[in-house]
PDB file of C-alpha atoms in Angstrom:
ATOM      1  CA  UNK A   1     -26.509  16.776 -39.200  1.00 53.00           C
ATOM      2  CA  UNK A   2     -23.187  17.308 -40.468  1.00 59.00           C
ATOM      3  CA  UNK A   3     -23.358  19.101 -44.291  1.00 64.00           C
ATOM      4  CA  UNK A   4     -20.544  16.641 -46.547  1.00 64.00           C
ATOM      5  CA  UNK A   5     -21.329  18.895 -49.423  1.00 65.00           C
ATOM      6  CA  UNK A   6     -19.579  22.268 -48.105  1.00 72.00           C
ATOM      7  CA  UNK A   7     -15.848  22.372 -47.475  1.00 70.00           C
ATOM      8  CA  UNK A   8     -15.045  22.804 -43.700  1.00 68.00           C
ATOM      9  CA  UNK A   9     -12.095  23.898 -42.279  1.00 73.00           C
ATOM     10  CA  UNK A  10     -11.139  21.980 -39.888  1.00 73.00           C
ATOM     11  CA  UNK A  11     -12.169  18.675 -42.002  1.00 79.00           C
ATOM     12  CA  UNK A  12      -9.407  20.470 -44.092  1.00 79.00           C
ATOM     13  CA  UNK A  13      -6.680  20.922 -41.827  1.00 73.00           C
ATOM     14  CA  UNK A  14      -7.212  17.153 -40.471  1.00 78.00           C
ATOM     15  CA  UNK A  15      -6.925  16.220 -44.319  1.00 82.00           C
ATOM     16  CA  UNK A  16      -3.475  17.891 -44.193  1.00 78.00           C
ATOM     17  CA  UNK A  17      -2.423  16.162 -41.305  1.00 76.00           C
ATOM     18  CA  UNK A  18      -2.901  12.772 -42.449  1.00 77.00           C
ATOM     19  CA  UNK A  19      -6.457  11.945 -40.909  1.00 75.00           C
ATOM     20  CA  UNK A  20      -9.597  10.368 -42.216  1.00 74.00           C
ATOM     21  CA  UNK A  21     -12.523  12.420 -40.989  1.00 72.00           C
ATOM     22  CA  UNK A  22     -12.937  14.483 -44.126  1.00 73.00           C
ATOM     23  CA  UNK A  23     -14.874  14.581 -46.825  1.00 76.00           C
ATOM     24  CA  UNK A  24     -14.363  14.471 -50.645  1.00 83.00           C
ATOM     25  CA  UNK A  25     -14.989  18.319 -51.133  1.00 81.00           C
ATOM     26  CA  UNK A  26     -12.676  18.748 -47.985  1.00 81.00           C
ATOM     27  CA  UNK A  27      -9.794  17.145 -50.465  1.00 87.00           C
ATOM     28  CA  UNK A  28     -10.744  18.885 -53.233  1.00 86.00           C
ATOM     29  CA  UNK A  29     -10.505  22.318 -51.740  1.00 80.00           C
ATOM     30  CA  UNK A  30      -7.416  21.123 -49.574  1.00 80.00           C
ATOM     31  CA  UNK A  31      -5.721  19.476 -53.082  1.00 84.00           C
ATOM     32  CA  UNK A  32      -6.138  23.108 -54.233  1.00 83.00           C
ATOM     33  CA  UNK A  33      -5.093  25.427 -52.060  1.00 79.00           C
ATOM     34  CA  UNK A  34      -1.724  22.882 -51.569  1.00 80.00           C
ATOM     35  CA  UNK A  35      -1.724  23.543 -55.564  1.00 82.00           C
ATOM     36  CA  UNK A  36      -1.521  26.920 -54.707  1.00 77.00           C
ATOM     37  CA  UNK A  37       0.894  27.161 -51.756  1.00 76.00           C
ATOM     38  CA  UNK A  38       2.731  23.576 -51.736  1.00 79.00           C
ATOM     39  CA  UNK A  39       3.859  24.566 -48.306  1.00 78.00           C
ATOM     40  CA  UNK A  40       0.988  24.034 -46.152  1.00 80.00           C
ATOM     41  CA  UNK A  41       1.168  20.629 -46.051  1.00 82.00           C
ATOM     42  CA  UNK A  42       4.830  20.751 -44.224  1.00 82.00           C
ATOM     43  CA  UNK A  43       2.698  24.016 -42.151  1.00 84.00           C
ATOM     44  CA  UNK A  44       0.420  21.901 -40.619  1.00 86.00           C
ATOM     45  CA  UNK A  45       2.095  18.954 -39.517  1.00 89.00           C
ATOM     46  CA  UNK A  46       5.446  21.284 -38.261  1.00 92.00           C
ATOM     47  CA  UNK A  47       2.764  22.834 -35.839  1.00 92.00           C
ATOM     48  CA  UNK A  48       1.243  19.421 -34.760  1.00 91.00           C
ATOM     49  CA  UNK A  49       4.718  18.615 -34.233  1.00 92.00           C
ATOM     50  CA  UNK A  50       5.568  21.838 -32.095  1.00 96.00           C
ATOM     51  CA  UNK A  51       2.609  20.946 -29.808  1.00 95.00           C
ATOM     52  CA  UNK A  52       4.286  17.531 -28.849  1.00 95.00           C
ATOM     53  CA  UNK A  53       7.456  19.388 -27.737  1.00 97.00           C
ATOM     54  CA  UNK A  54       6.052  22.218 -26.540  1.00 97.00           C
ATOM     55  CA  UNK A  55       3.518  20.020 -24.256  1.00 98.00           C
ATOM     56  CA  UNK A  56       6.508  17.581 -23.612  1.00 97.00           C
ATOM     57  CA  UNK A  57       8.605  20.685 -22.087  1.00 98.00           C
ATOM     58  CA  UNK A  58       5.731  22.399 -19.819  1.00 98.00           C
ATOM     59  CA  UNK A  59       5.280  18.801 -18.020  1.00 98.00           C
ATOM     60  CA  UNK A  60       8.561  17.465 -18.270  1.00 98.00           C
ATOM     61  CA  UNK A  61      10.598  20.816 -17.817  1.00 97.00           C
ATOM     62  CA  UNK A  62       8.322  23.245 -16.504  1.00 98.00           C
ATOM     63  CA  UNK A  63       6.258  20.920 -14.184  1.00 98.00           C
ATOM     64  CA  UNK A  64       2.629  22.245 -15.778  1.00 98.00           C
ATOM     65  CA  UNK A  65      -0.127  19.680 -15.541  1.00 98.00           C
ATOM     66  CA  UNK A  66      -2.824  22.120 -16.231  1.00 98.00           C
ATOM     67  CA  UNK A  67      -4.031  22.893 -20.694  1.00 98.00           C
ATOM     68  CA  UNK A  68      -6.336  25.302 -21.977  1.00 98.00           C
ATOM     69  CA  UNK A  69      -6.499  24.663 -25.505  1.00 96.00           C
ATOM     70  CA  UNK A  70      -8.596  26.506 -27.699  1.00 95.00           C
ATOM     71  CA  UNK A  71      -9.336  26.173 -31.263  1.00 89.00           C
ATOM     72  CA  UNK A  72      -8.618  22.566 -30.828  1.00 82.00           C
ATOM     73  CA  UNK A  73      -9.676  20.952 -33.990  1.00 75.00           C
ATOM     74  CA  UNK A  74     -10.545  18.191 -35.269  1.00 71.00           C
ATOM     75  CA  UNK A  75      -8.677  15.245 -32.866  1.00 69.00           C
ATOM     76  CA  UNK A  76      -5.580  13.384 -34.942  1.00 75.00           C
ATOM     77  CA  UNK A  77      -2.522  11.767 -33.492  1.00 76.00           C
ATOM     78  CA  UNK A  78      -0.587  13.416 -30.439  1.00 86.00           C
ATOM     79  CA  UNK A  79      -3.355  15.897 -29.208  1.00 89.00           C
ATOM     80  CA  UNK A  80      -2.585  17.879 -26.343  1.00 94.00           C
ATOM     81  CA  UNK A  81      -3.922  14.966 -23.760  1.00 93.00           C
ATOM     82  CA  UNK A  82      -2.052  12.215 -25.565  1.00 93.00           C
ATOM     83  CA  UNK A  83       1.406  13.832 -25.001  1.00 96.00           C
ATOM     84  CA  UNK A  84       0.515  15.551 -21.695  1.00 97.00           C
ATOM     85  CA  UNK A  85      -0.949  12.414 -19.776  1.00 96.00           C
ATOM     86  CA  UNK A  86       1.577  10.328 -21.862  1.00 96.00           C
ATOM     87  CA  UNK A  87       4.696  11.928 -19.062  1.00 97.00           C
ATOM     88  CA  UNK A  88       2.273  12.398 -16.146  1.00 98.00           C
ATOM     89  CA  UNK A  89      -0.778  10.785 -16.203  1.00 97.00           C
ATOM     90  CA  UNK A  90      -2.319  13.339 -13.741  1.00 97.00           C
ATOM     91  CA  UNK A  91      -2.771  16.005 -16.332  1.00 98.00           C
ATOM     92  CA  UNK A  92      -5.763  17.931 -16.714  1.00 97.00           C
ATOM     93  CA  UNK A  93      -7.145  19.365 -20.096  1.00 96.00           C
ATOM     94  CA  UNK A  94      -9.884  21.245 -21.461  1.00 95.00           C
ATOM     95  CA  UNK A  95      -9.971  21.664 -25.133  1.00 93.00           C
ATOM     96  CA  UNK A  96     -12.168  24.489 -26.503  1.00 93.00           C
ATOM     97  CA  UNK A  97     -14.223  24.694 -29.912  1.00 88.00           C
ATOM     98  CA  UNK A  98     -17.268  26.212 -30.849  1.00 83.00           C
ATOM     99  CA  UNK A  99     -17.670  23.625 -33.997  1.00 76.00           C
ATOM    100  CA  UNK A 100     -20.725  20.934 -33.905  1.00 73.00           C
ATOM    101  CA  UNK A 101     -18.869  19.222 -36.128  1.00 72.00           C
ATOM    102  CA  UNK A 102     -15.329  19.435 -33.762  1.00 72.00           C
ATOM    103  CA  UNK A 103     -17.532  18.943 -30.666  1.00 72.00           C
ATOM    104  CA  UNK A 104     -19.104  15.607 -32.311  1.00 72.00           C
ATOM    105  CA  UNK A 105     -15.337  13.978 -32.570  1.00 68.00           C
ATOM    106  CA  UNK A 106     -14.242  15.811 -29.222  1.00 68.00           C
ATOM    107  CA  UNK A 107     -16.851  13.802 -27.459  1.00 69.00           C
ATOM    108  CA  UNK A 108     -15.832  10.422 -28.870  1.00 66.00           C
ATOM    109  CA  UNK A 109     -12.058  10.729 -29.079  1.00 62.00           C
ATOM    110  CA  UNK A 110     -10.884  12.976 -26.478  1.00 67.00           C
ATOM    111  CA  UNK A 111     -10.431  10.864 -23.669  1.00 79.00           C
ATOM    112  CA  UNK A 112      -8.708  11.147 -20.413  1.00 83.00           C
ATOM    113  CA  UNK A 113      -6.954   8.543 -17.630  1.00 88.00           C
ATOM    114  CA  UNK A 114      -7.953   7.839 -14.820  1.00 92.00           C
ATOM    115  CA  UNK A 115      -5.843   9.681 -12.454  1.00 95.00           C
ATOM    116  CA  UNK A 116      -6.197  13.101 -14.899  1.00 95.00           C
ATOM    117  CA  UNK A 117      -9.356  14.646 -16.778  1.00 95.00           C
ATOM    118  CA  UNK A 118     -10.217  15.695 -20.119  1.00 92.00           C
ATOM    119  CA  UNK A 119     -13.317  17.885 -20.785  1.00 92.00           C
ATOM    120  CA  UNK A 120     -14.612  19.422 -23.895  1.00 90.00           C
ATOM    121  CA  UNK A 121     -16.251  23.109 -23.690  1.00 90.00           C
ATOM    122  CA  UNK A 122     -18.241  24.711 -26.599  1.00 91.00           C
ATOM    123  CA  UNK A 123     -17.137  28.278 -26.503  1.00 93.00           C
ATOM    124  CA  UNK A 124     -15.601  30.851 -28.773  1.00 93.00           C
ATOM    125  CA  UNK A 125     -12.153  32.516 -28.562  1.00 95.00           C
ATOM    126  CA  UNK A 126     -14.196  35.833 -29.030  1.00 95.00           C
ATOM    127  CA  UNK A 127     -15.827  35.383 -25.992  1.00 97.00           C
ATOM    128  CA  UNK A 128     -13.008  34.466 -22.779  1.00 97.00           C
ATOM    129  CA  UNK A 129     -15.105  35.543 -20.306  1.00 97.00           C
ATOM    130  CA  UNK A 130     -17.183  32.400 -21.082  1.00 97.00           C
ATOM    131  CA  UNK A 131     -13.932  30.028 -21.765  1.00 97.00           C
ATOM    132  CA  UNK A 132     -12.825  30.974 -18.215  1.00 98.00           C
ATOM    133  CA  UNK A 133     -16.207  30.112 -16.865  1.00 97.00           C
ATOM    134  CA  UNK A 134     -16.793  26.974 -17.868  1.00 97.00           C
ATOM    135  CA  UNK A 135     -12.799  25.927 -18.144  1.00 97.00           C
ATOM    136  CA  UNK A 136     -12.489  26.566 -13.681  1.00 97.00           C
ATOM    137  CA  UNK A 137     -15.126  23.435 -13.541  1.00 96.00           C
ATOM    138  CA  UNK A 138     -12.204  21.247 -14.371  1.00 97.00           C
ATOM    139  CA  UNK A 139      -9.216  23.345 -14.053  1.00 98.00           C
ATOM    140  CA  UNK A 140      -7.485  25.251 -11.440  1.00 98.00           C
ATOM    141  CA  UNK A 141      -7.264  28.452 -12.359  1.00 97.00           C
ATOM    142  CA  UNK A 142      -5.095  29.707  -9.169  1.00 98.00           C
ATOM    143  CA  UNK A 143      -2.173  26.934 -10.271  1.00 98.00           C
ATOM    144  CA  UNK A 144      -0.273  27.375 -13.486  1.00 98.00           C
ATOM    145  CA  UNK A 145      -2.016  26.565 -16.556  1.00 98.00           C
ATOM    146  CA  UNK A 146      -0.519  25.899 -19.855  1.00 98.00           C
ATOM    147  CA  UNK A 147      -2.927  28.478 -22.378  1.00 98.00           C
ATOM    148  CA  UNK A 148      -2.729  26.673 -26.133  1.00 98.00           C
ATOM    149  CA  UNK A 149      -3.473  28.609 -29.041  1.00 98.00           C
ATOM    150  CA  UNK A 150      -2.004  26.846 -31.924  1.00 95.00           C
ATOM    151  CA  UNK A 151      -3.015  28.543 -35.459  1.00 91.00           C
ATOM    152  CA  UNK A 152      -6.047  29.819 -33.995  1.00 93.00           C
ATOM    153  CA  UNK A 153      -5.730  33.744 -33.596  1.00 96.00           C
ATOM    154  CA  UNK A 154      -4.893  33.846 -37.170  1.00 93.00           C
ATOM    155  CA  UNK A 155      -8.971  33.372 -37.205  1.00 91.00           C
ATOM    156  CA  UNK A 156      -9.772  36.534 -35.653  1.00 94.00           C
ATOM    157  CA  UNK A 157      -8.775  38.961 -38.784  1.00 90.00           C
ATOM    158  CA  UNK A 158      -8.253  42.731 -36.768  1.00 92.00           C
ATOM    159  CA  UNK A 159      -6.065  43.640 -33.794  1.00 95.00           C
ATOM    160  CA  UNK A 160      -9.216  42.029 -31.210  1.00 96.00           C
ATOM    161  CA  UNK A 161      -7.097  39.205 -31.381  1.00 97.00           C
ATOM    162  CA  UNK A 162      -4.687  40.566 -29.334  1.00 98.00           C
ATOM    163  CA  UNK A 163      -7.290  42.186 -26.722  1.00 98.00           C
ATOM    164  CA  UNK A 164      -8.725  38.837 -26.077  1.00 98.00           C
ATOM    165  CA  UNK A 165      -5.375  36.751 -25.737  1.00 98.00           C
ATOM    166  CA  UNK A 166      -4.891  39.747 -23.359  1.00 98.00           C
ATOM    167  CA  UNK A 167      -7.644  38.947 -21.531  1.00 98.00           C
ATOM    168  CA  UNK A 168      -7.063  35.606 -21.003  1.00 98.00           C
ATOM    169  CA  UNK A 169      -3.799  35.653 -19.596  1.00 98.00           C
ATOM    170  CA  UNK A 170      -4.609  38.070 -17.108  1.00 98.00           C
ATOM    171  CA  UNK A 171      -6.698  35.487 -15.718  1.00 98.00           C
ATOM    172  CA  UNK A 172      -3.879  33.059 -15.610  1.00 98.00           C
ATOM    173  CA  UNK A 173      -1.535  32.909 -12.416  1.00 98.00           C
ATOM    174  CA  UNK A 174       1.751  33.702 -12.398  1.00 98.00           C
ATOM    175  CA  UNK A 175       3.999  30.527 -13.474  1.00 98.00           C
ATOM    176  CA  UNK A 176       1.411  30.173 -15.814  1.00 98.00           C
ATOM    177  CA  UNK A 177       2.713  29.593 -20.032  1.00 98.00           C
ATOM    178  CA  UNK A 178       1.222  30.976 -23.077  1.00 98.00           C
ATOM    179  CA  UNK A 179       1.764  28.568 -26.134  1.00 98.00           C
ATOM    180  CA  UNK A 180       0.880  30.460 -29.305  1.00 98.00           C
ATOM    181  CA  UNK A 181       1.901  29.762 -33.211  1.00 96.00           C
ATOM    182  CA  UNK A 182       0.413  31.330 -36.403  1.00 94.00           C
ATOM    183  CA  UNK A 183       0.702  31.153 -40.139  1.00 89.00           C
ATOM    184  CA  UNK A 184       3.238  34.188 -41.823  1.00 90.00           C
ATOM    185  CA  UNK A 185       4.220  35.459 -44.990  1.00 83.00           C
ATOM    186  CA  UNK A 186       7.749  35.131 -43.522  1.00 82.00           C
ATOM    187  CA  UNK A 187       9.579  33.060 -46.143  1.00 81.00           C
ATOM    188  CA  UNK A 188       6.769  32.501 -48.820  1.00 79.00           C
ATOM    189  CA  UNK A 189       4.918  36.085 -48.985  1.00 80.00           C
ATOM    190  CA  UNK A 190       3.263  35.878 -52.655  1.00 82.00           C
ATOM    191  CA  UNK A 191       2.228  31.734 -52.175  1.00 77.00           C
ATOM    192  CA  UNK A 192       0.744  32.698 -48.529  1.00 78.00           C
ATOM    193  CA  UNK A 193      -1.151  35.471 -49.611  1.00 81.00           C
ATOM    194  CA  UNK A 194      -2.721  33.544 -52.895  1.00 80.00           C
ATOM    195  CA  UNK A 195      -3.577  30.369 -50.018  1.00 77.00           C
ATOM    196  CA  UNK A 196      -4.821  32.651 -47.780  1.00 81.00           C
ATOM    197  CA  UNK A 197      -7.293  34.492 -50.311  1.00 82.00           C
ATOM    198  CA  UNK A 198      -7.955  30.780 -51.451  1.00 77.00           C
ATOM    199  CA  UNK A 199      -8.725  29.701 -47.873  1.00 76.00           C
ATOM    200  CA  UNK A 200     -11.209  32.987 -47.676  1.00 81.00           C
ATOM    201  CA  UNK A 201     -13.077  32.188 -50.807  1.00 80.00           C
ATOM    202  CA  UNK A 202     -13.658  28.445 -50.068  1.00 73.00           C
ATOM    203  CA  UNK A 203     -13.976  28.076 -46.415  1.00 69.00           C
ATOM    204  CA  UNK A 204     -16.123  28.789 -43.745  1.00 70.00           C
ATOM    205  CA  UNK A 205     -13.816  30.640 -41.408  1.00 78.00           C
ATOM    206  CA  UNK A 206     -11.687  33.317 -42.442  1.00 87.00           C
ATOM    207  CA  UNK A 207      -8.139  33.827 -41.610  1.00 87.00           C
ATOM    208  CA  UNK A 208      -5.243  36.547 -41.991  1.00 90.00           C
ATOM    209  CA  UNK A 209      -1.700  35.954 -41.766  1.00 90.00           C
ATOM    210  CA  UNK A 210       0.389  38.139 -39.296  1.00 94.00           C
ATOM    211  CA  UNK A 211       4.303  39.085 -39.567  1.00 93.00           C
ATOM    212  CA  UNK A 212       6.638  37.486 -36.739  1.00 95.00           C
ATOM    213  CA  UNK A 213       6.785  41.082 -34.940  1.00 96.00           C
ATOM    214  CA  UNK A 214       3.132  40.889 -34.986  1.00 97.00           C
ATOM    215  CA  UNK A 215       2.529  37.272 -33.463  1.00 97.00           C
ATOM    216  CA  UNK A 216       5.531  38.529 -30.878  1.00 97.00           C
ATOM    217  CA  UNK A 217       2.853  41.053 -29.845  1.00 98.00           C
ATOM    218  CA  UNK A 218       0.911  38.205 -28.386  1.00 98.00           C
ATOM    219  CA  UNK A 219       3.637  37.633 -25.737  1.00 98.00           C
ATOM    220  CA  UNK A 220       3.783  40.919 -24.474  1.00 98.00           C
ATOM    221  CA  UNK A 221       4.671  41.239 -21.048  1.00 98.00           C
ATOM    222  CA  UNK A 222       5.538  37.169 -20.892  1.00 98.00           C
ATOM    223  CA  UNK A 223       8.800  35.799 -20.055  1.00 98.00           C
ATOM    224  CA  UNK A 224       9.966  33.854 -23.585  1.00 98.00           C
ATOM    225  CA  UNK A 225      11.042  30.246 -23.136  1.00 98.00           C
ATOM    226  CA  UNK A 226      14.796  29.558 -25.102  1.00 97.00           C
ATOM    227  CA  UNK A 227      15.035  29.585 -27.939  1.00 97.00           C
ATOM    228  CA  UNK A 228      11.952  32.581 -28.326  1.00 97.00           C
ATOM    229  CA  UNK A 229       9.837  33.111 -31.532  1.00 98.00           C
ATOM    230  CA  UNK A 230      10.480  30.931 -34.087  1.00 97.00           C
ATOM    231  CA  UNK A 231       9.552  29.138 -37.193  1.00 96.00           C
ATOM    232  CA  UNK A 232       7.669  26.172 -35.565  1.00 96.00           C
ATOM    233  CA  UNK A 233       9.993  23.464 -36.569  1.00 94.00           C
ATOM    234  CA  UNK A 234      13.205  24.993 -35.625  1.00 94.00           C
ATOM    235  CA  UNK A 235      11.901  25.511 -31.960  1.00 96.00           C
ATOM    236  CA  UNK A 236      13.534  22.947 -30.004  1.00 95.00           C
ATOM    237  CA  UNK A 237      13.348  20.388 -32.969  1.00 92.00           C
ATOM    238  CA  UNK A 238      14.314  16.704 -32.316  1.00 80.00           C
ATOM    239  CA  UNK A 239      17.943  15.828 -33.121  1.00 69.00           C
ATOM    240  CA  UNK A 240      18.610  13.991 -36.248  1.00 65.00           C
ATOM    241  CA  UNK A 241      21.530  12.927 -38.831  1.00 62.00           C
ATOM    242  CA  UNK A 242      19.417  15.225 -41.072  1.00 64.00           C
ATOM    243  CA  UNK A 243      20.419  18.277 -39.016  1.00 71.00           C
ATOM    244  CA  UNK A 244      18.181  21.115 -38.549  1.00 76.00           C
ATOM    245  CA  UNK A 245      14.503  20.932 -40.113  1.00 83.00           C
ATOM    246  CA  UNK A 246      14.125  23.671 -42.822  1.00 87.00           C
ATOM    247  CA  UNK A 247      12.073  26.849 -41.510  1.00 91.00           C
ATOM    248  CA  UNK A 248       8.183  26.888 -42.156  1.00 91.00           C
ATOM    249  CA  UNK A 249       5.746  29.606 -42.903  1.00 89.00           C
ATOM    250  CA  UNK A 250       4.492  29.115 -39.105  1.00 93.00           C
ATOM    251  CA  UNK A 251       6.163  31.204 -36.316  1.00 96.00           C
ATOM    252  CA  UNK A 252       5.065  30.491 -32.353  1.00 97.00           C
ATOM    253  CA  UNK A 253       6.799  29.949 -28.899  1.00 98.00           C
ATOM    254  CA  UNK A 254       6.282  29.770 -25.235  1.00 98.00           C
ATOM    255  CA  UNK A 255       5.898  32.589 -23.123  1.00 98.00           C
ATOM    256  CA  UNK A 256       5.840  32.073 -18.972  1.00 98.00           C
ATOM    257  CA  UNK A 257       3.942  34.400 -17.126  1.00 98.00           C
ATOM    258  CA  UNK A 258       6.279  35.661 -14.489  1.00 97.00           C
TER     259      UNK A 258
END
């Protein structure tokens, strides 16, 4: 039974990004931590954004048909499936949670074409071996796969996060990408650190915030795609009269596995 009287993070974070399946207390303690640091708002959607290029480049560009995405959230517009199968309907995705609530609207929503798949695995980041496991039932894992962790490692709060993204790329082929954006104090330090401590004292899953030079840790050893580690929505950002999009508090890139 899902609990409508506790705030929940990822009811949060859909809140943020314009979608319905929240709750009152979910706005509340979203309304408040926005009060807090008015930039998360423009955070959340600059990474939803950054997926939809960074997807559209590994099929397009890259020629990747294959998505691990873990920590996948509550589903909203242009999920990793939507934009993937959108250019080649042949794509294959598994999304990863190890939320009831996320695996409730996973089940419903996160549907596939005919010609690709779509499967939903409950299974922690903390645990890859398990991810791996159950991911090779509808993926490849000897062809290039496209590994997504979009604002998920931030979730794991010590330096484990970076032995477990370690341990799943090893598993990954070579020609194989590593997609990978995070939260930072980069431009914002004192309204980041008063969200974060807000996030940690209303929500159910704690987070930290990591410099840039940090989240470049996570590509260690990886090949960076043009233009490397940046603020989310200055990485290859759709051309406009407006010119450049301002830098976010978010940093993440692409990183092929040679």
């Amino acid at each position: 039974m899902i609990d409508s009287s506790t705030p929940h993070s990822a009811r949060i974070w859909n809140y943020w990004l314009g979608g319905k399946d929240c709750y009152e207390v979910d706005r509340e303690v979203g309304d408040a931590i926005q009060a807090v640091n008015p930039e998360i708002v423009h955070v959340a959607r600059a990474q939803r954004a950054f997926l939809a290029r960074a997807v559209s480049h590994l099929v397009q560009d890259a020629g990747v048909l294959q998505f691990l995405d873990i920590g996948t959230g509550l589903p909203t517009i242009d999920n990793t499936h939507d934009v993937a199968q959108r250019h080649d309907p042949g794509a294959r995705i598994v999304y990863v949670d190890h939320d009831p609530v996320v695996l409730r609207h996973a089940e419903a929503l996160l549907t596939s074409t005919e010609q690709g798949a779509t499967d939903y695995i409950e299974a922690d980041l903390r645990d890859p071996a398990s991810i791996l496991r159950q991911a090779a039932r509808t993926l490849d894992l000897d062809r290039p796969v496209a590994l997504m962790l979009l604002g998920v490692v931030a979730h794991v709060t010590d330096d484990h996060a970076y032995t477990l993204v370690e341990e799943l790329k090893a598993a990954l082929c070579g020609g194989s990408h590593l997609v990978l954006c995070d939260s930072t104090a980069e431009y914002h330090p004192e309204a980041t650190r008063r969200m974060v401590e807000q996030w940690n004292n209303t929500s159910d899953n704690p987070r930290v915030n990591r410099s840039p030079a940090q989240i470049a840790r996570f590509f260690d050893g990886l090949e960076l795609v043009e233009p490397g580690l940046t603020s989310v929505s200055q990485w290859r950002p759709a051309v406009t009269g407006a010119g450049v999009p301002a830098p976010v508090s978010s940093y993440g890139g692409i990183g092929r596995k040679p």
